mmCIF file of C-alpha atoms in Angstrom:
data_model
loop_
_atom_site.group_PDB
_atom_site.id
_atom_site.type_symbol
_atom_site.label_atom_id
_atom_site.label_comp_id
_atom_site.label_asym_id
_atom_site.label_seq_id
_atom_site.Cartn_x
_atom_site.Cartn_y
_atom_site.Cartn_z
ATOM 1 C CA UNK L 204 -0.042 -0.043 0.055
ATOM 2 C CA UNK L 205 1.402 3.200 -0.958
ATOM 3 C CA UNK L 206 1.090 6.428 1.472
ATOM 4 C CA UNK L 207 1.630 9.873 0.886
ATOM 5 C CA UNK L 208 2.227 11.855 3.745
ATOM 6 C CA UNK L 209 4.862 15.031 2.790
ATOM 7 C CA UNK L 210 4.040 18.235 4.098
ATOM 8 C CA UNK L 211 5.728 20.419 1.093
ATOM 9 C CA UNK L 212 4.498 23.900 -0.010
ATOM 10 C CA UNK L 213 2.183 21.987 -2.584
ATOM 11 C CA UNK L 214 0.513 20.023 0.196
ATOM 12 C CA UNK L 215 -3.099 19.217 0.398
ATOM 13 C CA UNK L 216 -3.719 20.019 -3.226
ATOM 14 C CA UNK L 217 -4.485 17.252 -5.625
ATOM 15 C CA UNK L 218 -1.995 17.773 -8.645
ATOM 16 C CA UNK L 219 -3.501 16.924 -12.093
ATOM 17 C CA UNK L 220 -1.664 14.524 -14.572
ATOM 18 C CA UNK L 221 0.862 15.996 -17.149
ATOM 19 C CA UNK L 222 1.323 15.160 -20.544
ATOM 20 C CA UNK L 223 3.202 12.319 -19.809
ATOM 21 C CA UNK L 224 0.083 10.516 -18.395
ATOM 22 C CA UNK L 225 -2.291 11.171 -21.237
ATOM 23 C CA UNK L 226 -1.553 8.104 -23.179
ATOM 24 C CA UNK L 227 -2.637 5.829 -20.376
ATOM 25 C CA UNK L 228 -5.262 8.229 -19.019
ATOM 26 C CA UNK L 229 -6.919 7.765 -22.448
ATOM 27 C CA UNK L 230 -7.791 4.289 -21.792
ATOM 28 C CA UNK L 231 -10.654 5.619 -19.209
ATOM 29 C CA UNK L 232 -12.831 6.031 -22.307
ATOM 30 C CA UNK L 233 -13.087 1.939 -22.175
ATOM 31 C CA UNK L 234 -13.889 1.987 -18.604
ATOM 32 C CA UNK L 235 -17.012 2.908 -16.725
ATOM 33 C CA UNK L 236 -15.383 4.789 -13.242
ATOM 34 C CA UNK L 237 -17.697 4.484 -10.319
ATOM 35 C CA UNK L 238 -17.066 6.027 -6.920
ATOM 36 C CA UNK L 239 -18.185 4.633 -3.629
ATOM 37 C CA UNK L 240 -17.589 6.933 -1.312
ATOM 38 C CA UNK L 241 -17.903 6.334 2.695
ATOM 39 C CA UNK L 242 -20.091 9.007 4.438
ATOM 40 C CA UNK L 243 -20.126 7.401 7.920
ATOM 41 C CA UNK L 244 -19.565 8.958 10.892
ATOM 42 C CA UNK L 245 -15.847 7.940 10.761
ATOM 43 C CA UNK L 246 -15.566 10.210 7.881
ATOM 44 C CA UNK L 247 -16.365 13.509 9.766
ATOM 45 C CA UNK L 248 -13.024 14.555 9.760
ATOM 46 C CA UNK L 249 -11.739 13.972 6.429
ATOM 47 C CA UNK L 250 -14.836 15.462 4.512
ATOM 48 C CA UNK L 251 -13.416 18.023 3.173
ATOM 49 C CA UNK L 252 -10.415 16.159 2.019
ATOM 50 C CA UNK L 253 -12.980 13.786 0.343
ATOM 51 C CA UNK L 254 -14.847 16.636 -1.304
ATOM 52 C CA UNK L 255 -11.567 18.181 -2.711
ATOM 53 C CA UNK L 256 -10.266 14.862 -3.723
ATOM 54 C CA UNK L 257 -13.281 14.088 -5.854
ATOM 55 C CA UNK L 258 -13.570 17.417 -7.650
ATOM 56 C CA UNK L 259 -9.978 17.120 -8.118
ATOM 57 C CA UNK L 260 -10.373 13.794 -9.787
ATOM 58 C CA UNK L 261 -13.895 14.247 -11.705
ATOM 59 C CA UNK L 262 -12.519 16.394 -14.589
ATOM 60 C CA UNK L 263 -9.828 14.095 -15.282
ATOM 61 C CA UNK L 264 -12.127 11.338 -15.661
ATOM 62 C CA UNK L 265 -14.180 13.673 -18.046
ATOM 63 C CA UNK L 266 -11.684 14.800 -19.989
ATOM 64 C CA UNK L 267 -11.304 11.349 -21.391
ATOM 65 C CA UNK L 268 -14.439 9.880 -20.932
ATOM 66 C CA UNK L 269 -17.603 11.914 -21.784
ATOM 67 C CA UNK L 270 -20.063 9.549 -20.034
ATOM 68 C CA UNK L 271 -18.732 11.039 -16.759
ATOM 69 C CA UNK L 272 -18.375 9.546 -13.630
ATOM 70 C CA UNK L 273 -20.924 7.641 -11.389
ATOM 71 C CA UNK L 274 -20.704 8.575 -7.613
ATOM 72 C CA UNK L 275 -22.432 6.138 -4.769
ATOM 73 C CA UNK L 276 -22.360 6.955 -1.012
ATOM 74 C CA UNK L 277 -22.466 3.936 1.279
ATOM 75 C CA UNK L 278 -25.495 5.952 3.580
ATOM 76 C CA UNK L 279 -26.929 8.728 1.314
ATOM 77 C CA UNK L 280 -29.479 8.295 -1.553
ATOM 78 C CA UNK L 281 -30.897 10.495 -3.735
ATOM 79 C CA UNK L 282 -34.104 12.104 -3.144
ATOM 80 C CA UNK L 283 -35.790 9.898 -6.102
ATOM 81 C CA UNK L 284 -34.653 6.371 -4.469
ATOM 82 C CA UNK L 285 -37.324 4.346 -2.466
ATOM 83 C CA UNK L 286 -36.101 0.687 -1.109
ATOM 84 C CA UNK L 287 -36.495 -1.949 -3.836
ATOM 85 C CA UNK L 288 -35.369 -0.032 -6.657
ATOM 86 C CA UNK L 289 -32.788 -1.056 -8.679
ATOM 87 C CA UNK L 290 -29.284 -0.294 -7.125
ATOM 88 C CA UNK L 291 -28.330 1.623 -9.920
ATOM 89 C CA UNK L 292 -30.942 4.187 -8.850
ATOM 90 C CA UNK L 293 -29.104 4.222 -5.863
ATOM 91 C CA UNK L 294 -26.495 6.598 -6.557
ATOM 92 C CA UNK L 295 -25.812 9.691 -9.173
ATOM 93 C CA UNK L 296 -24.677 8.488 -12.697
ATOM 94 C CA UNK L 297 -22.977 10.156 -15.805
ATOM 95 C CA UNK L 298 -21.601 13.169 -13.406
ATOM 96 C CA UNK L 299 -20.129 15.482 -15.488
ATOM 97 C CA UNK L 300 -21.748 14.624 -18.928
ATOM 98 C CA UNK L 301 -23.594 16.918 -20.877
ATOM 99 C CA UNK L 302 -27.254 16.486 -20.706
ATOM 100 C CA UNK L 303 -28.475 16.853 -24.467
ATOM 101 C CA UNK L 304 -31.800 18.499 -23.624
ATOM 102 C CA UNK L 305 -30.470 21.236 -21.621
ATOM 103 C CA UNK L 306 -26.509 21.313 -22.710
ATOM 104 C CA UNK L 307 -25.654 21.696 -18.598
ATOM 105 C CA UNK L 308 -23.581 19.394 -16.663
ATOM 106 C CA UNK L 309 -24.188 17.983 -12.783
ATOM 107 C CA UNK L 310 -21.371 18.486 -10.707
ATOM 108 C CA UNK L 311 -19.810 17.030 -7.778
ATOM 109 C CA UNK L 312 -19.808 19.928 -5.966
ATOM 110 C CA UNK L 313 -23.904 19.896 -5.889
ATOM 111 C CA UNK L 314 -23.954 16.667 -4.639
ATOM 112 C CA UNK L 315 -21.963 17.088 -1.930
ATOM 113 C CA UNK L 316 -23.928 19.971 -0.734
ATOM 114 C CA UNK L 317 -26.399 17.970 0.034
ATOM 115 C CA UNK L 318 -24.724 15.234 2.034
ATOM 116 C CA UNK L 319 -23.607 14.841 5.755
ATOM 117 C CA UNK L 320 -21.377 12.131 6.942
ATOM 118 C CA UNK L 321 -23.055 10.328 9.516
ATOM 119 C CA UNK L 322 -23.990 6.263 10.247
ATOM 120 C CA UNK L 323 -22.455 3.343 10.198
ATOM 121 C CA UNK L 324 -20.163 2.017 7.399
ATOM 122 C CA UNK L 325 -21.720 -0.844 5.732
ATOM 123 C CA UNK L 326 -19.451 -1.427 3.330
ATOM 124 C CA UNK L 327 -19.671 -4.859 2.641
ATOM 125 C CA UNK L 328 -22.806 -4.328 2.016
ATOM 126 C CA UNK L 329 -22.720 -1.518 -0.444
ATOM 127 C CA UNK L 330 -20.089 -3.241 -2.511
ATOM 128 C CA UNK L 331 -22.043 -7.073 -2.637
ATOM 129 C CA UNK L 332 -25.183 -4.984 -4.269
ATOM 130 C CA UNK L 333 -23.352 -3.133 -6.682
ATOM 131 C CA UNK L 334 -20.817 -5.706 -7.827
ATOM 132 C CA UNK L 335 -23.598 -8.572 -8.211
ATOM 133 C CA UNK L 336 -25.584 -5.735 -10.338
ATOM 134 C CA UNK L 337 -22.788 -5.647 -12.349
ATOM 135 C CA UNK L 338 -22.096 -9.386 -13.133
ATOM 136 C CA UNK L 339 -25.596 -9.815 -13.681
ATOM 137 C CA UNK L 340 -25.513 -7.126 -16.284
ATOM 138 C CA UNK L 341 -22.192 -8.852 -17.701
ATOM 139 C CA UNK L 342 -23.702 -11.940 -17.866
ATOM 140 C CA UNK L 343 -26.492 -10.645 -20.082
ATOM 141 C CA UNK L 344 -24.277 -8.267 -22.015
ATOM 142 C CA UNK L 345 -20.431 -9.747 -22.565
ATOM 143 C CA UNK L 346 -19.380 -7.076 -24.216
ATOM 144 C CA UNK L 347 -20.462 -4.449 -21.130
ATOM 145 C CA UNK L 348 -17.556 -2.028 -20.383
ATOM 146 C CA UNK L 349 -15.227 -2.619 -17.551
ATOM 147 C CA UNK L 350 -15.932 -1.469 -14.414
ATOM 148 C CA UNK L 351 -13.316 0.755 -12.436
ATOM 149 C CA UNK L 352 -14.498 1.123 -8.716
ATOM 150 C CA UNK L 353 -12.885 3.509 -6.423
ATOM 151 C CA UNK L 354 -13.608 3.186 -3.144
ATOM 152 C CA UNK L 355 -12.993 6.341 -0.557
ATOM 153 C CA UNK L 356 -12.930 5.455 2.743
ATOM 154 C CA UNK L 357 -11.487 5.927 6.327
ATOM 155 C CA UNK L 358 -11.363 2.233 6.274
ATOM 156 C CA UNK L 359 -13.207 1.599 9.806
ATOM 157 C CA UNK L 360 -15.926 -0.638 8.221
ATOM 158 C CA UNK L 361 -18.811 -2.194 10.398
ATOM 159 C CA UNK L 362 -19.271 -5.307 8.142
ATOM 160 C CA UNK L 363 -17.092 -7.831 6.037
ATOM 161 C CA UNK L 364 -15.443 -6.298 2.740
ATOM 162 C CA UNK L 365 -13.685 -9.851 1.666
ATOM 163 C CA UNK L 366 -16.547 -11.906 0.953
ATOM 164 C CA UNK L 367 -18.234 -9.451 -1.943
ATOM 165 C CA UNK L 368 -14.429 -9.134 -3.226
ATOM 166 C CA UNK L 369 -14.060 -12.953 -3.290
ATOM 167 C CA UNK L 370 -17.411 -13.682 -4.991
ATOM 168 C CA UNK L 371 -16.963 -11.476 -7.321
ATOM 169 C CA UNK L 372 -13.573 -12.309 -8.283
ATOM 170 C CA UNK L 373 -14.797 -15.692 -8.497
ATOM 171 C CA UNK L 374 -17.669 -15.270 -10.770
ATOM 172 C CA UNK L 375 -15.568 -13.337 -13.123
ATOM 173 C CA UNK L 376 -13.024 -16.408 -13.365
ATOM 174 C CA UNK L 377 -15.959 -18.720 -13.991
ATOM 175 C CA UNK L 378 -16.886 -16.384 -16.488
ATOM 176 C CA UNK L 379 -13.824 -16.322 -18.046
ATOM 177 C CA UNK L 380 -13.897 -12.610 -18.284
ATOM 178 C CA UNK L 381 -10.496 -10.770 -19.018
ATOM 179 C CA UNK L 382 -8.579 -9.730 -16.506
ATOM 180 C CA UNK L 383 -9.206 -5.928 -16.661
ATOM 181 C CA UNK L 384 -13.013 -6.486 -16.452
ATOM 182 C CA UNK L 385 -13.276 -5.458 -12.931
ATOM 183 C CA UNK L 386 -10.650 -3.597 -10.471
ATOM 184 C CA UNK L 387 -11.464 -1.918 -6.933
ATOM 185 C CA UNK L 388 -9.335 0.649 -5.583
ATOM 186 C CA UNK L 389 -9.688 0.585 -1.826
ATOM 187 C CA UNK L 390 -8.615 4.575 -1.127
ATOM 188 C CA UNK L 391 -8.091 4.862 2.535
ATOM 189 C CA UNK L 392 -8.271 8.289 4.016
ATOM 190 C CA UNK L 393 -6.597 8.769 7.115
ATOM 191 C CA UNK L 394 -4.238 7.107 9.536
ATOM 192 C CA UNK L 395 -6.036 4.063 11.034
ATOM 193 C CA UNK L 396 -3.568 1.315 11.431
ATOM 194 C CA UNK L 397 -5.827 -1.302 11.785
ATOM 195 C CA UNK L 398 -7.448 -0.295 8.719
ATOM 196 C CA UNK L 399 -4.302 0.043 6.887
ATOM 197 C CA UNK L 400 -3.678 -3.586 7.935
ATOM 198 C CA UNK L 401 -6.994 -4.898 6.790
ATOM 199 C CA UNK L 402 -6.789 -3.467 3.365
ATOM 200 C CA UNK L 403 -3.086 -4.872 2.765
ATOM 201 C CA UNK L 404 -4.390 -8.138 3.098
ATOM 202 C CA UNK L 405 -7.094 -7.366 0.833
ATOM 203 C CA UNK L 406 -4.505 -6.392 -1.808
ATOM 204 C CA UNK L 407 -1.673 -8.768 -0.989
ATOM 205 C CA UNK L 408 -3.152 -12.003 0.453
ATOM 206 C CA UNK L 409 -7.282 -12.375 0.013
ATOM 207 C CA UNK L 410 -6.942 -13.403 -3.508
ATOM 208 C CA UNK L 411 -4.110 -16.187 -3.150
ATOM 209 C CA UNK L 412 -6.324 -17.696 -0.344
ATOM 210 C CA UNK L 413 -9.362 -17.850 -2.174
ATOM 211 C CA UNK L 414 -7.800 -18.859 -5.463
ATOM 212 C CA UNK L 415 -9.304 -16.427 -7.234
ATOM 213 C CA UNK L 416 -7.927 -13.767 -9.491
ATOM 214 C CA UNK L 417 -6.771 -10.278 -8.004
ATOM 215 C CA UNK L 418 -9.487 -7.141 -8.490
ATOM 216 C CA UNK L 419 -8.143 -5.359 -5.371
ATOM 217 C CA UNK L 420 -5.520 -2.771 -5.186
ATOM 218 C CA UNK L 421 -4.815 0.063 -2.502
ATOM 219 C CA UNK L 422 -3.884 3.198 -1.626
ATOM 220 C CA UNK L 423 -3.525 5.479 1.159
ATOM 221 C CA UNK L 424 -3.636 9.232 1.793
ATOM 222 C CA UNK L 425 -3.383 11.124 4.931
ATOM 223 C CA UNK L 426 -5.336 13.775 3.755
ATOM 224 C CA UNK L 427 -4.251 17.335 4.074
ATOM 225 C CA UNK L 428 -1.578 18.759 4.537
ATOM 226 C CA UNK L 429 -0.022 15.736 2.822
ATOM 227 C CA UNK L 430 1.161 15.675 -1.051
ATOM 228 C CA UNK L 431 -0.782 13.904 -3.522
ATOM 229 C CA UNK L 432 1.017 14.600 -6.685
ATOM 230 C CA UNK L 433 -0.064 13.676 -10.453
ATOM 231 C CA UNK L 434 1.647 10.095 -10.193
ATOM 232 C CA UNK L 435 -0.573 9.662 -7.358
ATOM 233 C CA UNK L 436 -3.377 10.881 -8.940
ATOM 234 C CA UNK L 437 -3.140 8.780 -12.061
ATOM 235 C CA UNK L 438 -3.161 5.523 -9.566
ATOM 236 C CA UNK L 439 -6.369 7.033 -7.952
ATOM 237 C CA UNK L 440 -8.039 7.327 -11.418
ATOM 238 C CA UNK L 441 -7.175 4.304 -12.979
ATOM 239 C CA UNK L 442 -7.876 2.269 -9.749
ATOM 240 C CA UNK L 443 -7.171 -1.117 -9.710
ATOM 241 C CA UNK L 444 -7.621 -2.168 -13.204
ATOM 242 C CA UNK L 445 -3.945 -0.370 -13.323
ATOM 243 C CA UNK L 446 -2.350 -3.520 -12.616
ATOM 244 C CA UNK L 447 -3.790 -5.238 -15.587
ATOM 245 C CA UNK L 448 -3.343 -2.451 -17.929
ATOM 246 C CA UNK L 449 -0.320 -4.080 -19.683
ATOM 247 C CA UNK L 450 -2.441 -6.664 -21.183
ATOM 248 C CA UNK L 451 -5.205 -4.474 -21.359
ATOM 249 C CA UNK L 452 -3.560 -2.237 -23.837
ATOM 250 C CA UNK L 453 -3.040 -4.857 -26.497
ATOM 251 C CA UNK L 454 -7.047 -5.726 -26.310
ATOM 252 C CA UNK L 455 -8.209 -2.371 -26.399
ATOM 253 C CA UNK L 456 -5.882 -0.352 -28.839
ATOM 254 C CA UNK L 457 -7.916 0.768 -31.759
ATOM 255 C CA UNK L 458 -11.270 -0.625 -30.627
ATOM 256 C CA UNK L 459 -14.110 1.808 -30.571
ATOM 257 C CA UNK L 460 -15.269 2.582 -26.914
ATOM 258 C CA UNK L 461 -18.176 0.396 -25.951
ATOM 259 C CA UNK L 462 -21.691 2.123 -25.686
ATOM 260 C CA UNK L 463 -23.012 2.583 -22.367
ATOM 261 C CA UNK L 464 -26.212 1.110 -22.069
ATOM 262 C CA UNK L 465 -28.454 1.710 -18.894
ATOM 263 C CA UNK L 466 -30.464 -1.407 -17.704
ATOM 264 C CA UNK L 467 -33.613 -1.536 -15.216
ATOM 265 C CA UNK L 468 -32.310 -4.280 -13.385
#
């Protein structure tokens, strides 16, 4: 797990990727990018860091993927969501995409104004629903774009996260899906050592014990005033799929980015 802790003059300001990252970031057009934000009570101290990080990352994603990003929270739901609706309705989709009818974009800043951290962190339950939904979609449409999930959390969870992750990895193995089909980046904010150890296990050991592909990567940022450079930004944006990027390049180069198709499931 990489950790960023410097206290230099640019500290606390996420740095935009430079021209040297253009080729790598261009592969974002082939992926769906979905953020899961921990809005539990454990995140109150880091909430301003979360908002700043998302507002820095979102334009990078949008530059290379006009479909925008998907933004989901562990506890918060949009006002139009009701229990029993599709998990796809439980978050904000295509943020930053230009609406054809109005010519306007939704903004992450506007969404964050309505979200106040509080309650428990049931990250495992949230992951399970989203991963189950995606696997079901992939079975119906094997050409569905690969999914890049970036979880931003303090890492202090109130349920198990290993089960949903290993179940998803096993399903992908059974389907013989490409290795870059799904990646989950566990991005820890803060300095909780127990959480850090748990995430390192998910990154380094979990897949070995389960006998599955590795779909998890981890990174830690202590938040302001720690530095967060352009290389770190690239790692955050590309998430765990960056592990498989070398193999993915040969499969994706020259292909037309897949069409994003919404479903009611």
